[in-house]
Amino acid sequence: MSVTTETADGLILRPGKVLKRQKKPNDISGISNLLINIFFWIYSALCIIPLLLVIIVSFSNEDAVLRNGYSFFPKQWDTSSYEFLLKDYKQILDAAAVSLFVTVAGTILSLLIMALYAYPISRSDFPHKNFFAFFMFFTMLFNGGLVPWYLVYTRMVHLKDTLWILIMPLLVSAFFVMLLRTFFANTIPPALIESAKIDGASELRIFIRIILPLSLPVLATVGLFQTLAYWNDWYLSLIFISPDGHVNLQYLMYKTMLNVQFLTASPQAMAALAAQGVEIKLPTETVRMAMAVIGIGPIVFVYSFFQKYFIQGLTVGAVKG
Amino acid sequence: MSASNPSVSLSKANNAGRTIKPSIWRVMRKYWVFYVMMLPAIVVLVINNYIPMFGTLIAFKDVNYQKGIWGSDWVGFSNFKYLFSTETAWIITRNTLLYNTAFIVLTLVISVAFAIMFNEMRNRLLSKFHQSAMFLPYFLSWVVVSYLVYGFLSNEHGFINQTVLPFLGLKPIEWYSQSQYWPIILVVVKIWKEIGYTTVIYMAAIIGIDHEYYEAALIDGASKWQQIRKITIPLISPVIIVMTLLQIGRIFNADFGLFFQVTRNAGALYSTTQVIDTYVYQTFLAIGDIGMSSAAGLVQSVVGFTLIYLSNLAVRRISKDDALF
């Protein structure tokens, strides 16, 4: 009998063993447990395998791909697609810089703007709070649709082809403002605000020194979702950015999907290849997938570190405060 | 964000019945800091949401850039007459409604089943691992998903045409020009991408159920199936109902990314893949027909608003706390 310790909810901790509940009367039978396990193994594989295909193709030899199609077991490994992209790095670097800047600036700005709006409408002593809550909420119910929205940004405020157009439309999400408001209203004791006021703190000071530090969990959740929204956005680029403007990574991937030649728009890469006396033959299929891998990389990285906070944030939001 | 969280309620009035209403200017003077704090978001909302709402009126105009948008002539409902005289109007409406109905039903059934299964898994660590794996597709943009789908379906090089079908002794299929396969493909892709998210929400609801119900059921000799049918499902039904009604409220809004990126916007597939949102995009930005596209957009907005309003009424009847307004 090895050393075991039993935790409060019947978890058995054996040194060197997985965390496993002891079979309790209401547990499912071993055979159903096995079936559920097998099912989920298969489903998890289905969630990961498609990504693997793209990664494997990007490391395959172009000729082998042209002969046998995309395959999980390429006949020849090859990194020439990445070498090609390295020669043509400028376009990718530009796009990555646009994506990074828009994501960082957009996330910080939108968190700030939304929190600044959510705090007043969370204060029960603010007489106009219901009006402003509705002013925010109504945008969830009715929207003007693509056409007038497009005309406002192109013909009234003239933001077409600027970086600002990639940031502004996603700045305020009514849903997140409501989430922040609920959090501020339910978790920060009004007495705390009262006493700070008595001590002579200004509203802004209360907001910065008391509200924000106490709301880190919800700010982190909203911040993560906004980061994801900015990084993954291609729609705004599709509509407002001309192909020779500030394209971001997602848009570059979209263009590469339709036409790999879009990547080779840079004359210097062509010149570099020509100077080496290389006959210009673009490894189209593998380069396309290599471009995808470069675009997917950061998000998979973020996913592997932060997915548990996303899941926690969702569950916190789902349980009524 | 597509799925909306049912718990954010807006009906929490905690106004301690003021008898004297202070004048609006007094309030503004006293709370001027709050107004300053809210100003940036108000500016964004006005430009991004409120001006376009009034802008929907251009659906009743014959827009002519020479005369300016507001200088253009009013033409009443003629844009709408044109729109509904085309066969496309019916096709895009049908596609939007059918796809969204399939998404709502399948998402609900599959994610509740997954949540229950996760809850029964005896190995906690494994359960966490599978949840994480399932969450991965949610992180990918539709552009990336279109690459993954292309890897399998590409006509000349796709894994299915080059490896799977030859292995089964079948002829390759021109996936991107055969419209009949796409309803199934799109439903599978959509569910694959979103299911991790909705499963987590239902799991949170199941975890919140008091364990004593199950203990009592066990003493009465209830089987697992009976427990699921008589305890788990009834107790999470408020969450199920609210989530579903919210989705019904958005049944006229298609997921633009899914229908535009995953199908590579292939014209040959339009009969089964064109939805209201892609149609508005296409007629407005590709063809430049402002009249038709703004009319379609306005119909979508008005119907969408009506549906949200009605589904909220329904939520209020079921559970006042979960109502949106």
XYZ file of C-alpha atoms in Angstrom, chain A residues 9 11 18-19 21 23 25-30 33 36-37 39-41 43-44 46-48 50-51 53-54 65-70 72 113 116-117 119-120 123-129 132 135-153 155-157 168-169 171-172 175-176 178-179 181-182 186 203-204 207 225 228 232 234-235 238-239 250 253-254 256-257 285 288-289 292 296 299 303 307 310-311 314-315 317-318 320, chain B residues 1 4-5 7-10 12 14-15 18 24 27-28 31 33-35 37-38 40-42 44-53 55-56 58 65 69 114 117-118 120-126 129-144 146-148 150-152 154 157-159 162-163 191-192 195 197 200-201 204 214 218 224 227 250 253 256-257 260-261 264 280-281 284-285 290 293-294 298 301-302 305 308 321-322 324-325:
220
model
C -13.718 15.926 -2.254
C -9.381 13.068 -4.632
C -2.427 11.146 -12.045
C -5.039 13.012 -10.126
C -11.110 10.348 -8.180
C -14.634 5.350 -7.566
C -21.033 5.176 -5.675
C -22.335 7.732 -8.151
C -19.413 7.499 -10.579
C -19.934 6.074 -14.017
C -18.798 2.538 -14.618
C -15.287 1.866 -15.791
C -15.537 6.085 -18.532
C -15.956 8.709 -22.989
C -12.165 8.869 -22.810
C -14.346 9.574 -27.709
C -12.634 12.678 -26.388
C -9.223 11.492 -27.501
C -12.292 14.585 -30.871
C -9.223 16.350 -29.459
C -9.690 16.236 -34.776
C -9.163 19.683 -33.283
C -5.369 19.524 -33.608
C -5.858 20.065 -39.302
C -3.211 22.425 -37.929
C -1.446 19.216 -41.885
C -0.696 22.870 -42.617
C 3.483 18.105 -52.897
C 2.681 18.709 -56.554
C 2.953 14.989 -57.217
C 1.163 13.514 -54.221
C -0.899 16.359 -52.852
C -0.891 17.570 -49.267
C 0.785 14.028 -43.373
C -12.261 53.512 -22.544
C -14.075 54.568 -17.838
C -17.599 54.172 -19.181
C -17.561 52.773 -13.725
C -20.066 55.675 -13.674
C -22.416 53.702 -9.301
C -25.822 53.488 -7.692
C -25.754 57.136 -6.631
C -25.322 58.422 -10.200
C -28.799 59.589 -11.276
C -28.248 59.277 -15.029
C -26.802 55.797 -14.921
C -26.219 55.813 -20.167
C -27.293 54.252 -24.535
C -24.583 51.577 -24.525
C -26.934 48.632 -24.575
C -29.027 49.785 -27.508
C -26.053 49.304 -29.836
C -26.381 45.561 -29.183
C -29.982 45.590 -30.379
C -29.891 47.630 -33.528
C -27.141 48.406 -35.966
C -27.157 50.337 -39.169
C -25.552 47.630 -41.239
C -22.514 47.683 -43.490
C -23.441 50.402 -45.988
C -24.051 53.462 -43.780
C -21.276 52.342 -41.430
C -18.831 52.220 -44.334
C -19.953 55.606 -45.626
C -19.465 57.201 -42.181
C -15.861 56.024 -41.987
C -16.973 60.029 -46.269
C -17.476 61.656 -42.877
C -14.455 60.928 -40.712
C -11.611 52.353 -33.666
C -14.495 50.057 -34.677
C -12.808 49.862 -29.245
C -16.157 49.636 -27.493
C -21.220 43.274 -24.071
C -17.888 43.812 -22.291
C -21.940 45.443 -19.300
C -19.659 42.719 -17.931
C -20.289 47.238 -14.960
C -21.730 44.117 -13.325
C -21.194 43.565 -7.360
C -13.551 60.404 -8.365
C -10.693 59.883 -10.787
C -11.176 54.931 -10.069
C -10.740 38.647 -25.547
C -7.826 37.995 -29.691
C -7.627 37.903 -35.585
C -9.178 40.739 -41.163
C -12.618 42.184 -41.863
C -10.708 43.795 -46.189
C -13.105 46.711 -46.218
C -4.410 38.179 -41.337
C -2.721 35.494 -45.283
C -6.077 36.071 -46.917
C -1.870 34.721 -50.116
C -4.695 32.221 -49.973
C 1.828 25.444 -52.372
C 1.270 29.415 -49.006
C 1.228 27.047 -46.050
C -0.158 30.369 -42.741
C -0.812 30.987 -36.801
C -1.894 32.782 -31.673
C -3.332 29.955 -26.666
C -6.257 29.393 -22.660
C -10.018 32.373 -21.104
C -11.850 29.347 -19.759
C -15.910 32.446 -19.237
C -16.906 30.474 -16.170
C -18.873 35.416 -16.273
C -21.369 32.581 -16.426
C -24.080 35.190 -11.490
C -17.748 37.594 -29.780
C -23.303 35.983 -25.719
C -23.270 35.466 -22.036
C -25.789 36.291 -17.109
C -25.113 39.925 -17.796
C -28.380 41.382 -16.812
C -29.438 44.910 -17.288
C -30.928 45.566 -11.969
C -31.557 49.652 -7.467
C -32.879 53.132 -7.383
C -36.055 59.254 -5.058
C -30.446 67.658 -15.079
C -26.704 66.486 -11.671
C -24.294 67.308 -14.476
C -21.140 64.548 -11.471
C -16.213 64.004 -13.705
C -18.379 61.051 -14.707
C -19.379 62.790 -17.906
C -14.917 59.794 -18.028
C -17.651 58.583 -20.345
C -14.383 58.864 -25.153
C -16.746 55.900 -25.326
C -19.659 58.188 -26.185
C -16.875 56.159 -30.395
C -20.479 55.003 -30.035
C -21.869 58.030 -31.827
C -19.545 57.627 -34.814
C -19.483 53.854 -34.941
C -23.103 53.062 -34.060
C -25.520 55.956 -33.826
C -24.741 57.895 -37.009
C -24.946 54.669 -39.091
C -28.346 53.956 -37.491
C -27.732 56.444 -42.088
C -30.004 53.482 -42.783
C -30.218 55.941 -47.471
C -22.303 60.947 -55.251
C -25.516 61.473 -50.005
C -20.065 17.292 -24.165
C -19.601 13.882 -20.483
C -16.819 16.121 -19.184
C -18.659 12.485 -15.604
C -15.016 11.924 -16.522
C -13.187 10.476 -13.575
C -9.805 11.802 -14.518
C -9.809 15.551 -13.875
C -6.513 16.245 -15.571
C -7.552 14.492 -18.759
C -6.648 18.596 -21.333
C -9.529 17.740 -23.665
C -11.306 20.990 -22.857
C -8.169 22.870 -23.813
C -7.777 20.969 -27.074
C -11.394 21.685 -27.939
C -10.859 25.355 -27.242
C -8.035 25.665 -29.764
C -10.204 26.223 -32.878
C -11.939 29.115 -31.128
C -8.624 30.982 -31.182
C -8.124 30.717 -34.917
C -9.366 33.438 -37.221
C -11.599 32.509 -40.134
C -8.678 33.173 -42.465
C -6.663 30.455 -40.755
C -9.999 28.666 -44.516
C -6.399 27.427 -44.898
C -7.135 24.322 -42.862
C -8.312 24.219 -48.132
C -5.629 21.761 -47.043
C -8.256 19.036 -47.018
C -8.155 21.738 -52.467
C -3.598 18.859 -53.878
C -6.123 18.439 -51.086
C -5.663 15.603 -48.623
C -5.252 13.027 -53.248
C -5.210 10.536 -50.397
C -19.517 23.589 -34.928
C -15.859 22.542 -34.825
C -18.159 24.105 -29.662
C -16.662 27.886 -26.143
C -17.397 25.671 -21.232
C -20.476 27.800 -20.550
C -20.015 26.121 -15.591
C -27.576 13.594 -6.952
C -28.698 7.789 -5.753
C -27.208 7.875 -14.500
C -30.200 11.653 -13.104
C -29.530 36.851 -34.106
C -27.188 37.727 -38.917
C -19.569 36.695 -42.392
C -16.164 35.088 -41.847
C -16.812 34.480 -46.983
C -13.450 32.961 -46.042
C -13.141 31.348 -50.602
C -24.606 42.948 -48.826
C -20.811 42.966 -48.970
C -22.004 47.059 -52.138
C -18.220 46.777 -52.310
C -25.778 51.103 -52.879
C -27.274 46.571 -50.475
C -28.572 49.243 -48.106
C -32.015 47.667 -43.403
C -31.445 45.245 -39.046
C -35.179 45.758 -38.570
C -34.239 44.078 -33.831
C -34.255 40.269 -30.315
C -33.122 37.684 -14.001
C -31.747 36.511 -17.310
C -31.512 41.501 -21.276
C -33.760 44.478 -20.650
